[in-house]
Coordinates of C-alpha atoms and ligand atoms in Angstrom, one line a residue:
M1 CA 2.4 42.5 -16.6
T2 CA -0.4 39.9 -16.6
E3 CA -1.1 38.5 -13.1
F4 CA -1.5 34.7 -13.0
V5 CA -3.1 32.4 -10.5
S6 CA -2.4 28.6 -10.1
V7 CA -5.6 26.6 -10.4
V8 CA -6.1 22.9 -9.5
R9 CA -7.2 21.0 -12.6
G10 CA -7.1 17.4 -11.3
V11 CA -5.8 15.2 -8.5
G12 CA -4.9 11.5 -8.5
G13 CA -3.6 8.9 -6.0
H14 CA -2.1 5.5 -6.3
L15 CA -1.2 2.8 -3.7
P16 CA 0.8 -0.4 -4.5
S17 CA -1.3 -3.5 -4.4
K18 CA 0.5 -5.4 -1.6
V19 CA -1.1 -4.7 1.9
L20 CA 0.5 -5.1 5.3
T21 CA -2.0 -5.2 8.1
N22 CA -1.5 -4.5 11.8
D23 CA -1.9 -8.2 12.5
D24 CA 0.8 -8.9 9.9
L25 CA 3.1 -6.5 11.8
A26 CA 2.4 -8.2 15.1
K27 CA 4.0 -11.3 13.7
M28 CA 7.2 -9.3 12.8
V29 CA 7.7 -7.1 15.9
D30 CA 6.4 -6.9 19.5
T31 CA 3.2 -4.9 18.8
T32 CA -0.6 -5.4 18.5
D33 CA -3.4 -4.2 16.3
E34 CA -5.0 -2.6 19.4
W35 CA -1.8 -0.6 20.2
I36 CA -1.3 0.7 16.6
T37 CA -5.0 1.5 16.1
A38 CA -5.4 3.3 19.5
R39 CA -2.1 5.3 19.2
T40 CA -2.2 6.1 15.5
G41 CA -5.5 5.2 13.9
I42 CA -3.6 3.2 11.3
R43 CA -5.1 -0.2 10.3
K44 CA -3.0 -1.1 7.2
R45 CA -0.3 0.2 4.9
H46 CA 0.6 -0.6 1.3
I47 CA 4.1 -1.8 0.4
A48 CA 5.8 -1.6 -3.0
A49 CA 6.6 -4.9 -4.6
E50 CA 10.2 -5.9 -5.3
G51 CA 11.4 -3.8 -8.3
E52 CA 8.4 -1.3 -7.9
T53 CA 10.0 2.1 -7.5
T54 CA 9.0 5.6 -6.4
S55 CA 8.9 6.7 -10.0
D56 CA 6.6 3.8 -10.9
L57 CA 4.1 4.9 -8.3
G58 CA 4.5 8.6 -9.1
A59 CA 3.9 8.1 -12.8
I60 CA 0.7 6.2 -12.2
A61 CA -0.6 8.9 -9.8
A62 CA 0.4 11.5 -12.4
K63 CA -1.6 9.8 -15.1
K64 CA -4.6 9.6 -12.8
A65 CA -4.3 13.3 -12.1
L66 CA -4.1 14.1 -15.8
D67 CA -7.1 11.9 -16.5
A68 CA -9.1 13.8 -13.8
A69 CA -8.0 17.0 -15.4
G70 CA -8.9 15.8 -18.9
L71 CA -5.4 16.6 -20.0
T72 CA -2.5 14.6 -21.5
P73 CA 1.2 14.5 -20.7
D74 CA 1.8 16.8 -23.7
D75 CA 0.0 19.6 -21.7
I76 CA 2.6 19.5 -18.9
D77 CA 5.8 21.7 -19.0
L78 CA 6.8 21.5 -15.3
I79 CA 7.1 18.6 -12.9
V80 CA 7.9 19.3 -9.2
M81 CA 8.4 16.0 -7.4
A82 CA 8.5 15.7 -3.6
T83 CA 10.2 12.6 -2.4
A84 CA 12.7 11.5 0.3
T85 CA 13.0 8.1 -1.3
P86 CA 14.3 8.7 -4.8
D87 CA 14.9 5.9 -7.3
Y88 CA 18.6 6.9 -7.4
T89 CA 20.8 9.5 -5.7
F90 CA 20.7 11.1 -9.1
P91 CA 19.2 11.8 -11.6
A92 CA 16.1 13.4 -10.1
T93 CA 13.2 11.0 -9.9
A94 CA 11.1 13.7 -11.5
T95 CA 13.1 13.3 -14.8
I96 CA 12.4 9.5 -14.7
V97 CA 8.7 10.2 -14.3
Q98 CA 8.9 12.8 -17.1
H99 CA 10.4 10.1 -19.3
K100 CA 7.8 7.5 -18.3
L101 CA 5.1 9.9 -19.2
G102 CA 6.7 10.6 -22.5
I103 CA 7.2 14.3 -21.8
T104 CA 10.2 15.8 -23.7
R105 CA 9.8 19.5 -23.0
G106 CA 9.9 21.8 -20.0
A107 CA 11.6 21.0 -16.7
A108 CA 11.4 18.4 -14.0
F109 CA 13.1 18.3 -10.7
D110 CA 12.9 16.8 -7.2
L111 CA 12.3 18.7 -4.0
Q112 CA 13.3 17.3 -0.6
A113 CA 11.1 18.4 2.4
V114 CA 10.2 14.8 3.6
C115 CA 6.6 14.7 4.8
S116 CA 6.1 18.4 4.1
G117 CA 7.2 17.8 0.5
F118 CA 3.9 18.2 -1.1
V119 CA 3.2 21.5 0.5
F120 CA 6.7 22.8 -0.4
A121 CA 6.2 21.4 -4.0
T122 CA 2.8 23.1 -4.3
A123 CA 4.4 26.4 -3.2
T124 CA 7.3 26.0 -5.7
A125 CA 5.1 25.2 -8.7
D126 CA 2.7 28.0 -7.7
N127 CA 5.5 30.5 -7.8
F128 CA 6.7 29.4 -11.2
L129 CA 3.2 29.5 -12.6
A130 CA 2.4 32.9 -11.0
R131 CA 5.5 34.4 -12.6
G132 CA 4.3 33.0 -16.0
Q133 CA 7.4 30.9 -16.5
F134 CA 5.5 27.6 -17.0
E135 CA 1.9 26.8 -18.1
R136 CA 0.9 23.6 -16.4
A137 CA 2.6 21.7 -13.6
L138 CA 2.4 18.2 -12.2
V139 CA 3.0 18.4 -8.5
I140 CA 3.8 14.9 -7.3
G141 CA 4.4 13.4 -3.9
A142 CA 5.7 9.8 -4.1
E143 CA 7.5 7.6 -1.6
T144 CA 8.7 4.1 -1.0
F145 CA 9.4 4.5 2.8
S146 CA 9.3 0.7 3.2
R147 CA 12.9 0.8 1.8
I148 CA 14.2 3.1 4.5
L149 CA 12.5 1.5 7.6
D150 CA 14.2 -0.5 10.3
W151 CA 11.8 -3.4 10.3
S152 CA 13.0 -4.4 13.8
D153 CA 12.0 -1.0 15.3
R154 CA 8.4 -1.2 16.4
G155 CA 8.4 2.5 17.2
T156 CA 8.7 3.4 13.5
C157 CA 8.0 0.5 11.2
V158 CA 4.3 0.4 12.2
L159 CA 3.7 4.0 11.1
F160 CA 4.8 4.3 7.5
G161 CA 3.7 3.0 4.0
D162 CA 4.3 3.5 0.3
G163 CA 2.2 5.4 -2.2
A164 CA 1.9 8.4 -4.5
G165 CA -0.3 11.3 -5.2
A166 CA -0.3 14.1 -7.9
M167 CA -2.0 17.3 -8.7
V168 CA -2.2 19.3 -11.9
L169 CA -1.8 23.0 -11.4
E170 CA -2.6 25.4 -14.3
R171 CA -1.7 29.0 -14.9
Q172 CA -4.7 31.1 -15.4
T173 CA -5.4 34.8 -15.6
K174 CA -7.3 36.3 -12.7
E175 CA -10.3 36.7 -15.0
Q176 CA -10.2 33.0 -16.0
A177 CA -9.6 31.8 -12.4
G178 CA -12.4 33.8 -10.8
D179 CA -12.2 33.0 -7.1
K180 CA -10.3 29.7 -7.7
G181 CA -6.6 29.1 -7.0
V182 CA -3.8 29.0 -4.4
K183 CA -4.8 31.6 -1.9
G184 CA -2.1 31.5 0.9
I185 CA 1.0 29.6 1.6
H186 CA 3.2 29.4 4.7
L187 CA 6.5 27.4 4.8
R188 CA 8.9 26.9 7.7
T189 CA 11.9 24.8 8.6
D190 CA 14.1 24.7 11.7
G191 CA 17.3 22.5 11.4
R192 CA 17.9 22.5 15.2
Y193 CA 15.4 19.6 15.4
R194 CA 17.2 17.3 12.9
D195 CA 17.8 14.6 15.5
L196 CA 14.0 14.1 16.2
L197 CA 13.4 12.6 12.7
F198 CA 16.1 11.7 10.2
V199 CA 17.7 8.9 8.1
D200 CA 21.0 7.8 9.4
G201 CA 22.7 7.4 6.1
G202 CA 23.4 9.2 2.8
P203 CA 25.9 9.6 0.0
S204 CA 28.1 12.2 1.7
T205 CA 28.1 10.7 5.2
T206 CA 27.9 6.9 5.2
Q207 CA 27.7 6.1 1.5
T208 CA 24.6 4.0 2.4
V209 CA 20.9 4.7 2.1
G210 CA 20.4 4.5 5.9
Q211 CA 17.3 3.9 8.0
L212 CA 14.6 6.2 9.5
R213 CA 15.1 7.2 13.1
M214 CA 12.6 9.1 15.1
V215 CA 11.8 10.4 18.6
G216 CA 8.1 10.0 18.0
N217 CA 6.6 11.6 21.1
Q218 CA 8.8 14.7 20.6
V219 CA 7.7 15.0 16.9
F220 CA 4.1 14.7 18.1
K221 CA 4.5 17.6 20.5
H222 CA 6.1 19.9 17.9
A223 CA 3.5 18.8 15.3
V224 CA 0.3 20.1 16.9
G225 CA 1.7 23.6 17.8
K226 CA 3.7 24.3 14.7
I227 CA 1.0 23.2 12.3
S228 CA -1.7 25.2 14.1
E229 CA 0.5 28.3 13.9
S230 CA 1.2 27.7 10.2
V231 CA -2.4 27.3 9.3
M232 CA -3.2 30.7 11.0
E233 CA -0.4 32.3 8.9
S234 CA -1.8 30.9 5.7
V235 CA -5.4 31.9 6.5
K236 CA -4.2 35.5 7.4
Q237 CA -2.2 35.7 4.2
A238 CA -5.3 34.8 2.2
G239 CA -7.4 37.4 4.0
L240 CA -9.7 34.6 5.1
Q241 CA -10.8 33.0 8.4
V242 CA -10.6 29.5 9.7
K243 CA -14.4 29.2 9.6
D244 CA -14.2 29.7 5.8
I245 CA -12.3 26.4 5.3
D246 CA -14.5 23.7 3.8
W247 CA -12.1 20.8 4.0
F248 CA -9.0 20.2 6.1
V249 CA -6.7 17.8 4.3
P250 CA -3.8 17.3 6.6
H251 CA -0.6 15.2 6.3
Q252 CA -1.8 11.7 7.2
A253 CA 0.7 10.8 10.0
N254 CA -1.4 10.0 13.0
Q255 CA -5.1 10.3 13.7
R256 CA -4.4 11.8 17.1
I257 CA -2.3 14.6 15.5
L258 CA -5.0 15.3 12.9
S259 CA -7.7 15.5 15.6
A260 CA -5.6 17.6 18.0
V261 CA -4.8 20.2 15.2
A262 CA -8.5 20.4 14.1
E263 CA -9.6 20.9 17.7
R264 CA -7.0 23.6 18.4
L265 CA -8.1 25.4 15.2
G266 CA -11.8 25.0 16.1
L267 CA -12.4 23.0 12.9
E268 CA -15.4 20.6 13.1
E269 CA -14.5 16.9 12.8
H270 CA -16.7 16.4 9.8
K271 CA -14.5 18.8 7.8
V272 CA -11.3 16.7 8.4
V273 CA -10.3 14.3 5.6
S274 CA -8.6 11.3 7.1
T275 CA -7.3 8.4 5.1
V276 CA -4.5 7.4 7.6
A277 CA -6.3 4.2 8.5
E278 CA -6.0 3.0 5.0
H279 CA -2.3 3.7 4.2
G280 CA -0.5 5.0 7.2
N281 CA 2.1 7.8 6.8
T282 CA 3.1 7.9 3.2
S283 CA 5.2 11.0 3.7
A284 CA 5.0 13.4 0.7
A285 CA 2.3 11.3 -0.9
S286 CA -0.2 11.5 2.0
V287 CA -1.8 14.9 1.3
P288 CA -2.6 14.3 -2.4
L289 CA -3.7 10.8 -1.6
A290 CA -6.2 12.1 0.9
M291 CA -7.2 15.0 -1.4
A292 CA -7.8 12.5 -4.3
A293 CA -9.9 10.3 -2.1
A294 CA -12.2 13.2 -1.0
I295 CA -12.6 14.5 -4.5
E296 CA -13.4 11.0 -5.8
D297 CA -16.0 10.3 -3.2
G298 CA -17.7 13.7 -3.9
R299 CA -16.9 15.4 -0.6
I300 CA -14.6 18.1 -2.1
K301 CA -16.5 19.9 -4.8
P302 CA -15.5 22.7 -7.2
G303 CA -15.4 26.0 -5.4
D304 CA -14.6 24.5 -2.0
L305 CA -11.8 26.0 0.1
V306 CA -9.3 23.3 1.0
L307 CA -6.5 23.6 3.6
I308 CA -3.5 21.4 3.2
E309 CA -0.7 21.1 5.8
A310 CA 2.2 18.9 6.8
I311 CA 5.2 18.5 9.2
G312 CA 8.1 16.2 9.0
G313 CA 11.9 15.7 9.0
G314 CA 14.0 18.9 9.2
L315 CA 11.9 19.8 11.0
A316 CA 10.0 21.2 8.0
W317 CA 6.4 22.3 8.1
G318 CA 3.9 24.3 6.2
S319 CA 0.3 24.8 5.0
A320 CA -1.6 26.1 1.9
L321 CA -5.1 27.3 1.3
I322 CA -6.5 26.5 -2.1
R323 CA -9.9 27.1 -3.6
V324 CA -10.4 24.2 -6.0
Ligands
LIG401 N1 3.7 -1.4 19.7 C1 3.6 -1.5 21.1 N2 4.2 -0.6 21.9 C2 5.0 0.4 21.3 C3 5.1 0.5 19.9 C4 4.4 -0.4 19.1 N3 4.5 -0.4 17.8 N4 5.9 1.6 19.7 C5 6.3 2.1 20.9 N5 5.7 1.4 21.9 C6 5.8 1.6 23.3 C7 7.0 2.3 23.7 O1 8.2 1.4 23.8 C8 6.6 2.9 25.0 O2 6.8 1.8 26.0 P1 7.3 2.2 27.5 O3 6.3 3.1 28.1 O4 7.4 0.8 28.1 O5 8.6 2.8 27.3 C9 5.1 3.1 24.9 O6 4.7 2.4 23.7 C10 4.8 4.6 24.7 O7 5.7 5.2 23.7 P2 5.6 6.6 23.2 O8 6.5 6.8 22.1 O9 5.6 7.6 24.3 O10 4.1 6.6 22.6 P3 3.2 7.7 21.9 O11 1.9 7.7 22.5 O12 3.9 9.0 21.8 O13 2.9 7.1 20.4 C11 3.8 7.4 18.2 C12 4.1 6.8 19.6 C13 2.6 6.7 17.6 C14 5.1 7.2 17.4 C15 3.5 8.9 18.4 O14 4.4 9.5 19.2 C16 3.5 9.6 17.0 O15 2.7 9.4 16.2 N6 4.4 10.6 16.9 C17 4.4 11.4 15.7 C18 5.2 10.7 14.7 C19 5.1 11.3 13.3 O16 4.0 11.8 13.0 N7 6.1 11.2 12.6 C20 6.1 11.5 11.2 C21 6.4 12.9 10.9 S1 6.5 12.8 9.2 C22 8.0 12.6 8.5 O17 8.7 13.6 8.2 C23 8.5 11.3 8.1

């Protein structure tokens, strides 16, 4: 049987045009620009306009990823969409994006792993491609977290924003791929920690959408240890070492978490891609948004070894090593 590898062809990101600064937030809740910047590194976030949906953002990011890959929607036969803020309870937002892109073949489905969604979606697409079941996948992370925030809770509303990112993964033979492709993946969840980060509504419980609730300092403590362990597992699985990593593209939740994980792993600060100041925590969209930014500005180059990681509600966490 032919052995296949999943290779990154293109990455794209999209942020809605409306911007909410820390100073804007200080007019809404009891907070300051100084507090938010010092505790999180976030300076602003983007907010979807009325009527602008997760699928709208996701479809634009997907088009940008296709452009970067030099491909068209007709080349795609799989969409794996990570989102915790779907357009509707059903159908899957992925099918709405599929329709917006004009794709009428293959399969599209949503995946729910909150902030870790992009890592879980990458792992899922990689498995389908490696088995030869699909040819080219759009892996999308898209969110409108502004719709599930309690805008009177200063402990959470200052942290999150809306946005989308997408990556085209292509099935290639080992000969075609050379050294490129997804090298190692580690996924974990532990439902005992549900109460640390969750949304207090849903179809089967309250029949409402609900709002995000979080014990921030507890999540923080879990984040640093669990992510560091996960990265070590991915690196081991790939038969590589931490020093081989060219770029660390973490979930953009909080600058302090990013820096603490990099320090624990012994990764130099200049290898860390941080865009959290620009858009806050966009959940499943944050990793591809950061990756797209670092490819666009020329930092990440073909052949570089990129580490992606995330942790979020569940708790769910994971990491992946990809040579781009
Ligand atoms: N402005 C001013 N003061 C605030 C604010 C605010 N926006 N928010 C909280 N405070 C206050 C608290 O009330 C508390 O006051 P007190 O000491 O009088 O009680 C004080 O600041 C310290 O609160 P802590 O929660 O201990 O502050 P901490 O340093 O832990 O920072 C933060 C809080 C930024 C939330 C941090 O814990 C964090 O980033 N945690 C990780 C969160 C995260 O990454 N979540 C996303 C995971 S992804 C997903 O799945 C969605």
